[in-house]
PDB file of C-alpha atoms in Angstrom:
ATOM      1  CA  LEU X   1     -28.577   1.224 -29.841  1.00  0.00           C
ATOM      2  CA  ILE X   2     -28.939   1.855 -33.547  1.00  0.00           C
ATOM      3  CA  LEU X   3     -31.002   4.617 -35.114  1.00  0.00           C
ATOM      4  CA  GLY X   4     -32.926   3.482 -38.175  1.00  0.00           C
ATOM      5  CA  VAL X   5     -31.223   5.941 -40.473  1.00  0.00           C
ATOM      6  CA  SER X   6     -29.503   4.692 -43.602  1.00  0.00           C
ATOM      7  CA  GLY X   7     -25.736   4.964 -43.334  1.00  0.00           C
ATOM      8  CA  ASN X   8     -25.804   5.297 -39.546  1.00  0.00           C
ATOM      9  CA  PHE X   9     -22.930   3.196 -38.125  1.00  0.00           C
ATOM     10  CA  VAL X  10     -22.076   3.348 -34.424  1.00  0.00           C
ATOM     11  CA  GLU X  11     -18.701   2.448 -32.891  1.00  0.00           C
ATOM     12  CA  LYS X  12     -17.933   1.395 -29.324  1.00  0.00           C
ATOM     13  CA  ASN X  13     -14.619   0.598 -27.597  1.00  0.00           C
ATOM     14  CA  ILE X  14     -14.617  -2.089 -24.900  1.00  0.00           C
ATOM     15  CA  SER X  15     -11.659  -2.762 -22.577  1.00  0.00           C
ATOM     16  CA  LEU X  16     -11.411  -6.157 -20.878  1.00  0.00           C
ATOM     17  CA  ASP X  17      -9.369  -6.945 -17.769  1.00  0.00           C
ATOM     18  CA  ASN X  18      -9.508 -10.730 -17.674  1.00  0.00           C
ATOM     19  CA  ALA X  19     -10.842 -13.726 -19.535  1.00  0.00           C
ATOM     20  CA  THR X  20     -14.626 -13.517 -19.545  1.00  0.00           C
ATOM     21  CA  ILE X  21     -17.877 -14.240 -21.371  1.00  0.00           C
ATOM     22  CA  ILE X  22     -19.320 -11.153 -23.026  1.00  0.00           C
ATOM     23  CA  GLU X  23     -22.520 -10.467 -24.921  1.00  0.00           C
ATOM     24  CA  LEU X  24     -22.663  -7.880 -27.702  1.00  0.00           C
ATOM     25  CA  SER X  25     -26.080  -6.610 -28.797  1.00  0.00           C
ATOM     26  CA  CYS X  26     -27.329  -4.422 -31.617  1.00  0.00           C
ATOM     27  CA  LYS X  27     -30.757  -3.044 -30.796  1.00  0.00           C
ATOM     28  CA  LEU X  28     -32.928  -1.033 -33.162  1.00  0.00           C
ATOM     29  CA  ASP X  29     -34.406   2.104 -31.614  1.00  0.00           C
ATOM     30  CA  LYS X  30     -38.135   1.823 -30.818  1.00  0.00           C
ATOM     31  CA  GLU X  31     -38.940   4.668 -33.172  1.00  0.00           C
ATOM     32  CA  TYR X  32     -37.791   2.480 -36.041  1.00  0.00           C
ATOM     33  CA  SER X  33     -39.429  -0.789 -34.992  1.00  0.00           C
ATOM     34  CA  HIS X  34     -41.607  -0.527 -38.089  1.00  0.00           C
ATOM     35  CA  LEU X  35     -38.630  -1.540 -40.213  1.00  0.00           C
ATOM     36  CA  LYS X  36     -39.235  -5.157 -41.179  1.00  0.00           C
ATOM     37  CA  ASN X  37     -37.448  -7.963 -42.993  1.00  0.00           C
ATOM     38  CA  LEU X  38     -34.018  -6.749 -42.013  1.00  0.00           C
ATOM     39  CA  GLN X  39     -31.095  -8.931 -42.982  1.00  0.00           C
ATOM     40  CA  VAL X  40     -28.712  -9.025 -39.990  1.00  0.00           C
ATOM     41  CA  THR X  41     -25.074 -10.015 -40.377  1.00  0.00           C
ATOM     42  CA  TRP X  42     -22.447 -10.305 -37.650  1.00  0.00           C
ATOM     43  CA  LYS X  43     -18.738 -10.350 -38.480  1.00  0.00           C
ATOM     44  CA  GLN X  44     -15.473 -10.796 -36.627  1.00  0.00           C
ATOM     45  CA  GLY X  45     -13.193  -8.664 -38.758  1.00  0.00           C
ATOM     46  CA  SER X  46     -14.144  -9.809 -42.259  1.00  0.00           C
ATOM     47  CA  LYS X  47     -15.361 -13.269 -41.182  1.00  0.00           C
ATOM     48  CA  THR X  48     -19.138 -13.819 -40.897  1.00  0.00           C
ATOM     49  CA  ILE X  49     -20.269 -15.419 -37.613  1.00  0.00           C
ATOM     50  CA  GLY X  50     -23.621 -16.606 -36.276  1.00  0.00           C
ATOM     51  CA  HIS X  51     -25.841 -14.681 -33.873  1.00  0.00           C
ATOM     52  CA  ILE X  52     -28.833 -15.146 -31.617  1.00  0.00           C
ATOM     53  CA  ASN X  53     -32.066 -13.137 -31.845  1.00  0.00           C
ATOM     54  CA  LYS X  54     -33.164 -12.310 -28.283  1.00  0.00           C
ATOM     55  CA  THR X  55     -36.068 -10.016 -29.153  1.00  0.00           C
ATOM     56  CA  GLU X  56     -37.791  -8.808 -32.251  1.00  0.00           C
ATOM     57  CA  ASN X  57     -35.526  -5.760 -32.639  1.00  0.00           C
ATOM     58  CA  SER X  58     -32.341  -6.928 -30.897  1.00  0.00           C
ATOM     59  CA  TRP X  59     -29.600  -9.195 -32.249  1.00  0.00           C
ATOM     60  CA  SER X  60     -26.796 -10.511 -30.050  1.00  0.00           C
ATOM     61  CA  ILE X  61     -23.717 -12.694 -29.992  1.00  0.00           C
ATOM     62  CA  GLN X  62     -22.009 -14.304 -27.008  1.00  0.00           C
ATOM     63  CA  LEU X  63     -18.231 -14.546 -26.926  1.00  0.00           C
ATOM     64  CA  LYS X  64     -15.955 -16.494 -24.624  1.00  0.00           C
ATOM     65  CA  ILE X  65     -12.782 -14.381 -24.450  1.00  0.00           C
ATOM     66  CA  LEU X  66      -9.943 -16.618 -23.281  1.00  0.00           C
ATOM     67  CA  ASP X  67      -6.968 -15.175 -25.163  1.00  0.00           C
ATOM     68  CA  ASN X  68      -5.897 -12.454 -27.595  1.00  0.00           C
ATOM     69  CA  SER X  69      -7.264 -14.333 -30.615  1.00  0.00           C
ATOM     70  CA  LYS X  70     -10.795 -13.313 -29.638  1.00  0.00           C
ATOM     71  CA  LEU X  71      -9.966  -9.622 -29.364  1.00  0.00           C
ATOM     72  CA  GLY X  72     -10.474  -7.243 -32.255  1.00  0.00           C
ATOM     73  CA  SER X  73     -13.452  -5.763 -34.115  1.00  0.00           C
ATOM     74  CA  TYR X  74     -16.955  -7.237 -34.190  1.00  0.00           C
ATOM     75  CA  SER X  75     -19.643  -5.642 -36.341  1.00  0.00           C
ATOM     76  CA  CYS X  76     -23.356  -6.054 -36.936  1.00  0.00           C
ATOM     77  CA  THR X  77     -25.014  -4.844 -40.122  1.00  0.00           C
ATOM     78  CA  LEU X  78     -28.780  -4.352 -40.505  1.00  0.00           C
ATOM     79  CA  LYS X  79     -29.810  -4.264 -44.115  1.00  0.00           C
ATOM     80  CA  GLY X  80     -33.212  -3.672 -45.688  1.00  0.00           C
ATOM     81  CA  LYS X  81     -34.221  -0.668 -47.693  1.00  0.00           C
ATOM     82  CA  GLU X  82     -31.707   1.106 -45.478  1.00  0.00           C
ATOM     83  CA  GLU X  83     -28.351  -0.139 -44.225  1.00  0.00           C
ATOM     84  CA  MET X  84     -27.038   0.626 -40.740  1.00  0.00           C
ATOM     85  CA  GLY X  85     -24.983  -1.059 -38.061  1.00  0.00           C
ATOM     86  CA  ALA X  86     -22.428  -0.937 -35.282  1.00  0.00           C
ATOM     87  CA  THR X  87     -18.829  -1.976 -34.626  1.00  0.00           C
ATOM     88  CA  PHE X  88     -17.426  -3.097 -31.268  1.00  0.00           C
ATOM     89  CA  HIS X  89     -13.671  -2.854 -30.699  1.00  0.00           C
ATOM     90  CA  LEU X  90     -12.546  -5.339 -28.022  1.00  0.00           C
ATOM     91  CA  GLN X  91      -9.128  -4.737 -26.505  1.00  0.00           C
ATOM     92  CA  GLY X  92      -7.189  -5.949 -23.502  1.00  0.00           C
ATOM     93  CA  LYS X  93      -6.979  -3.351 -20.775  1.00  0.00           C
ATOM     94  CA  SER X  94      -3.503  -2.259 -19.654  1.00  0.00           C
ATOM     95  CA  HIS X  95      -2.892  -3.646 -16.202  1.00  0.00           C
ATOM     96  CA  LEU X  96      -1.835  -0.864 -13.877  1.00  0.00           C
ATOM     97  CA  MET X  97       0.644  -2.310 -11.449  1.00  0.00           C
ATOM     98  CA  ASN X  98       1.757  -1.030  -8.087  1.00  0.00           C
ATOM     99  CA  PHE X  99       5.456  -1.570  -7.553  1.00  0.00           C
ATOM    100  CA  PHE X 100       7.166  -1.556  -4.204  1.00  0.00           C
ATOM    101  CA  TYR X 101      10.925  -1.654  -3.863  1.00  0.00           C
ATOM    102  CA  LEU X 102      12.911  -3.028  -0.919  1.00  0.00           C
ATOM    103  CA  PHE X 103      16.619  -3.388  -0.333  1.00  0.00           C
ATOM    104  CA  LEU X 104      18.230  -5.406   2.420  1.00  0.00           C
ATOM    105  CA  VAL X 105      21.165  -2.993   2.802  1.00  0.00           C
ATOM    106  CA  PRO X 106      20.192  -0.208   2.986  1.00  0.00           C
ATOM    107  CA  LYS X 107      16.401  -0.130   3.238  1.00  0.00           C
ATOM    108  CA  ILE X 108      15.321   2.594   0.827  1.00  0.00           C
ATOM    109  CA  GLY X 109      11.879   2.918  -0.759  1.00  0.00           C
ATOM    110  CA  GLY X 110      10.556   5.101  -3.539  1.00  0.00           C
ATOM    111  CA  LYS X 111       8.876   4.833  -6.931  1.00  0.00           C
ATOM    112  CA  GLU X 112      10.472   7.809  -8.634  1.00  0.00           C
ATOM    113  CA  LYS X 113      14.016   7.845  -7.298  1.00  0.00           C
ATOM    114  CA  PRO X 114      16.658   5.260  -8.271  1.00  0.00           C
ATOM    115  CA  ILE X 115      17.359   2.628  -5.627  1.00  0.00           C
ATOM    116  CA  VAL X 116      20.868   2.983  -4.211  1.00  0.00           C
ATOM    117  CA  SER X 117      23.067   0.276  -2.700  1.00  0.00           C
ATOM    118  CA  TYR X 118      26.775  -0.491  -2.353  1.00  0.00           C
ATOM    119  CA  GLU X 119      29.272  -2.948  -3.767  1.00  0.00           C
ATOM    120  CA  GLY X 120      29.205  -6.334  -2.053  1.00  0.00           C
ATOM    121  CA  ASP X 121      25.653  -5.923  -0.739  1.00  0.00           C
ATOM    122  CA  THR X 122      22.728  -8.226  -1.527  1.00  0.00           C
ATOM    123  CA  ALA X 123      19.704  -6.501  -3.041  1.00  0.00           C
ATOM    124  CA  VAL X 124      16.108  -7.677  -3.385  1.00  0.00           C
ATOM    125  CA  LEU X 125      13.884  -5.994  -5.986  1.00  0.00           C
ATOM    126  CA  ILE X 126      10.154  -6.556  -5.534  1.00  0.00           C
ATOM    127  CA  CYS X 127       7.290  -6.108  -7.970  1.00  0.00           C
ATOM    128  CA  LYS X 128       3.719  -6.433  -6.795  1.00  0.00           C
ATOM    129  CA  CYS X 129       0.569  -6.484  -8.898  1.00  0.00           C
ATOM    130  CA  SER X 130      -2.604  -5.431  -7.068  1.00  0.00           C
ATOM    131  CA  GLY X 131      -6.050  -6.429  -8.217  1.00  0.00           C
ATOM    132  CA  TYR X 132      -5.018  -8.938 -10.899  1.00  0.00           C
ATOM    133  CA  THR X 133      -3.218 -12.268 -10.685  1.00  0.00           C
ATOM    134  CA  PRO X 134      -0.584 -12.827 -13.385  1.00  0.00           C
ATOM    135  CA  ILE X 135      -0.105 -16.196 -15.045  1.00  0.00           C
ATOM    136  CA  ALA X 136       3.676 -15.763 -14.939  1.00  0.00           C
ATOM    137  CA  TRP X 137       6.453 -13.293 -14.125  1.00  0.00           C
ATOM    138  CA  THR X 138       9.645 -12.582 -16.082  1.00  0.00           C
ATOM    139  CA  TRP X 139      12.582 -10.397 -15.041  1.00  0.00           C
ATOM    140  CA  TYR X 140      14.759  -8.490 -17.521  1.00  0.00           C
ATOM    141  CA  MET X 141      17.915  -6.426 -17.275  1.00  0.00           C
ATOM    142  CA  THR X 142      18.843  -3.707 -19.760  1.00  0.00           C
ATOM    143  CA  ASN X 143      21.926  -4.386 -21.840  1.00  0.00           C
ATOM    144  CA  GLY X 144      22.504  -1.371 -24.062  1.00  0.00           C
ATOM    145  CA  SER X 145      19.275  -0.942 -26.001  1.00  0.00           C
ATOM    146  CA  GLU X 146      18.096  -4.518 -25.424  1.00  0.00           C
ATOM    147  CA  GLN X 147      16.186  -6.145 -22.593  1.00  0.00           C
ATOM    148  CA  VAL X 148      17.739  -9.499 -21.681  1.00  0.00           C
ATOM    149  CA  ALA X 149      15.706 -12.055 -19.738  1.00  0.00           C
ATOM    150  CA  ILE X 150      17.315 -13.108 -16.454  1.00  0.00           C
ATOM    151  CA  ASN X 151      17.696 -16.880 -16.107  1.00  0.00           C
ATOM    152  CA  ASP X 152      18.377 -17.537 -12.433  1.00  0.00           C
ATOM    153  CA  SER X 153      18.893 -21.276 -13.019  1.00  0.00           C
ATOM    154  CA  LEU X 154      21.916 -20.553 -15.225  1.00  0.00           C
ATOM    155  CA  LEU X 155      23.220 -17.744 -12.991  1.00  0.00           C
ATOM    156  CA  ALA X 156      22.304 -19.142  -9.577  1.00  0.00           C
ATOM    157  CA  ASP X 157      25.373 -17.575  -7.972  1.00  0.00           C
ATOM    158  CA  LYS X 158      24.178 -14.102  -9.040  1.00  0.00           C
ATOM    159  CA  TYR X 159      20.351 -14.071  -9.247  1.00  0.00           C
ATOM    160  CA  VAL X 160      17.528 -15.705  -7.335  1.00  0.00           C
ATOM    161  CA  ILE X 161      13.917 -15.249  -8.507  1.00  0.00           C
ATOM    162  CA  SER X 162      11.172 -16.180  -6.052  1.00  0.00           C
ATOM    163  CA  SER X 163       7.559 -15.378  -5.150  1.00  0.00           C
ATOM    164  CA  ILE X 164       5.716 -15.185  -1.846  1.00  0.00           C
ATOM    165  CA  SER X 165       2.416 -15.236  -3.771  1.00  0.00           C
ATOM    166  CA  ALA X 166       1.197 -15.203  -7.381  1.00  0.00           C
ATOM    167  CA  ASN X 167       0.905 -11.401  -7.202  1.00  0.00           C
ATOM    168  CA  VAL X 168       4.434 -10.736  -5.931  1.00  0.00           C
ATOM    169  CA  THR X 169       7.825 -11.520  -7.456  1.00  0.00           C
ATOM    170  CA  HIS X 170      11.320 -11.044  -6.004  1.00  0.00           C
ATOM    171  CA  LEU X 171      14.640 -10.645  -7.780  1.00  0.00           C
ATOM    172  CA  LYS X 172      17.621 -11.086  -5.470  1.00  0.00           C
ATOM    173  CA  ILE X 173      20.974  -9.839  -6.776  1.00  0.00           C
ATOM    174  CA  ILE X 174      23.911 -11.279  -4.852  1.00  0.00           C
ATOM    175  CA  ASN X 175      27.307  -9.642  -4.256  1.00  0.00           C
ATOM    176  CA  LEU X 176      26.577  -6.395  -6.065  1.00  0.00           C
ATOM    177  CA  ALA X 177      29.143  -4.931  -8.431  1.00  0.00           C
ATOM    178  CA  GLN X 178      29.048  -1.524 -10.097  1.00  0.00           C
ATOM    179  CA  GLU X 179      28.161  -3.131 -13.446  1.00  0.00           C
ATOM    180  CA  ASP X 180      24.964  -4.490 -11.833  1.00  0.00           C
ATOM    181  CA  GLY X 181      23.629  -0.943 -11.749  1.00  0.00           C
ATOM    182  CA  GLY X 182      21.094   0.022 -14.399  1.00  0.00           C
ATOM    183  CA  VAL X 183      17.464  -0.501 -15.355  1.00  0.00           C
ATOM    184  CA  TYR X 184      15.555  -3.692 -14.515  1.00  0.00           C
ATOM    185  CA  TRP X 185      12.082  -4.703 -15.731  1.00  0.00           C
ATOM    186  CA  CYS X 186       9.547  -7.098 -14.273  1.00  0.00           C
ATOM    187  CA  GLU X 187       6.945  -8.369 -16.730  1.00  0.00           C
ATOM    188  CA  ALA X 188       3.600  -9.834 -15.678  1.00  0.00           C
ATOM    189  CA  THR X 189       1.787 -12.080 -18.146  1.00  0.00           C
ATOM    190  CA  PHE X 190      -2.010 -12.028 -18.050  1.00  0.00           C
ATOM    191  CA  GLU X 191      -4.588 -13.946 -20.062  1.00  0.00           C
ATOM    192  CA  LEU X 192      -5.206 -10.892 -22.239  1.00  0.00           C
ATOM    193  CA  GLY X 193      -1.779  -9.369 -22.446  1.00  0.00           C
ATOM    194  CA  LYS X 194       1.394  -8.328 -20.636  1.00  0.00           C
ATOM    195  CA  SER X 195       2.469  -5.405 -18.491  1.00  0.00           C
ATOM    196  CA  LYS X 196       5.935  -4.249 -17.403  1.00  0.00           C
ATOM    197  CA  GLY X 197       7.297  -2.347 -14.453  1.00  0.00           C
ATOM    198  CA  LYS X 198      10.574  -0.407 -14.459  1.00  0.00           C
ATOM    199  CA  LEU X 199      13.084  -0.324 -11.594  1.00  0.00           C
ATOM    200  CA  LYS X 200      16.367   1.604 -11.465  1.00  0.00           C
ATOM    201  CA  LEU X 201      19.326   0.358  -9.471  1.00  0.00           C
ATOM    202  CA  LYS X 202      22.421   2.391  -8.661  1.00  0.00           C
ATOM    203  CA  VAL X 203      25.449   0.626  -7.174  1.00  0.00           C
ATOM    204  CA  LEU X 204      28.007   2.837  -5.432  1.00  0.00           C
ATOM    205  CA  SER X 205      31.622   2.150  -4.556  1.00  0.00           C
ATOM    206  CA  LEU X 206      32.421   1.678  -0.875  1.00  0.00           C
ATOM    207  CA  MET X 207      34.611   4.758  -1.146  1.00  0.00           C
ATOM    208  CA  VAL X 208      31.576   6.976  -1.714  1.00  0.00           C
ATOM    209  CA  PRO X 209      30.412   7.152   1.940  1.00  0.00           C
ATOM    210  CA  LEU X 210      34.055   7.608   3.025  1.00  0.00           C
ATOM    211  CA  LYS X 211      34.613  10.704   0.887  1.00  0.00           C
ATOM    212  CA  PRO X 212      33.001  13.201   3.330  1.00  0.00           C
ATOM    213  CA  PHE X 213      34.993  11.653   6.196  1.00  0.00           C
ATOM    214  CA  LEU X 214      38.241  11.804   4.219  1.00  0.00           C
ATOM    215  CA  ALA X 215      37.526  15.423   3.312  1.00  0.00           C
ATOM    216  CA  ILE X 216      37.115  16.301   7.013  1.00  0.00           C
ATOM    217  CA  VAL X 217      40.309  14.411   7.900  1.00  0.00           C
ATOM    218  CA  ALA X 218      42.162  16.303   5.164  1.00  0.00           C
ATOM    219  CA  GLU X 219      40.906  19.633   6.498  1.00  0.00           C
ATOM    220  CA  VAL X 220      41.979  18.709  10.024  1.00  0.00           C
ATOM    221  CA  VAL X 221      45.441  17.646   8.823  1.00  0.00           C
ATOM    222  CA  ILE X 222      45.867  20.904   6.912  1.00  0.00           C
ATOM    223  CA  LEU X 223      44.739  22.943   9.936  1.00  0.00           C
ATOM    224  CA  VAL X 224      47.079  21.066  12.311  1.00  0.00           C
ATOM    225  CA  THR X 225      49.960  21.514   9.851  1.00  0.00           C
ATOM    226  CA  ILE X 226      49.311  25.267   9.640  1.00  0.00           C
ATOM    227  CA  ILE X 227      49.222  25.534  13.443  1.00  0.00           C
ATOM    228  CA  PHE X 228      52.425  23.496  13.774  1.00  0.00           C
ATOM    229  CA  LEU X 229      54.258  25.611  11.199  1.00  0.00           C
ATOM    230  CA  TYR X 230      53.061  28.770  12.909  1.00  0.00           C
ATOM    231  CA  GLU X 231      54.351  27.517  16.275  1.00  0.00           C
ATOM    232  CA  VAL X 232      57.740  26.640  14.739  1.00  0.00           C
ATOM    233  CA  TYR X 233      57.937  30.048  13.102  1.00  0.00           C
ATOM    234  CA  SER X 234      57.008  31.807  16.365  1.00  0.00           C
ATOM    235  CA  LYS X 235      59.675  29.941  18.353  1.00  0.00           C
ATOM    236  CA  LYS X 236      62.367  30.760  15.763  1.00  0.00           C
ATOM    237  CA  LYS X 237      61.373  34.411  15.863  1.00  0.00           C
ATOM    238  CA  GLU X 238      61.608  34.467  19.700  1.00  0.00           C
ATOM    239  CA  LYS X 239      65.004  32.745  19.581  1.00  0.00           C
ATOM    240  CA  HIS X 240      66.388  35.306  17.147  1.00  0.00           C
ATOM    241  CA  ALA X 241      64.991  38.129  19.271  1.00  0.00           C
TER     242      ALA X 241
END
């Protein structure tokens, strides 16, 4: 809605979730319907585009948004004795994704905490997108400061990527080693953009769960040794007496 005041330019941000058909309208406020012979220009960025006139004081365009090329700024300019207008900023909406993590051994869940497993285990990382259906999924592993795409066809003995539905993707990591620990990313590709989810994996040595047991065994051995030495000392003392 545009006020008929010279130099009045309105801006509006519009977030889109999926491919759609959208209509943008510039309507002159009723109080200024007396303004006649207005020259109306619509532009996509700096490129002039055609428009449709639905009513006497309203000018519209219809857009079929199928990909990122149709996003950006669209503006209408009303020019007579005064000049006024509006700009619409179309942008793809960030897809908020719900991620659920599952391990075969052990079964540990949690969004904030790193996922922990042990050497030799098989792990399955799961990403799930609720509400929107991605066109494709891609898995990445972090190598230093870079994210390297995982190609399961080339590394079939290590990784298996599968899906139970278009909204869910699985990354299976076989025969875990300590170097498999780190940060993994799942990327969902939508018609209007991409979104990534972050998963942390920590691989522990098999000795880790044994450490508390070994510590207890060591304490018991030390205690038994002390008792044994005390008994030997006591017997020697009795013998001398």
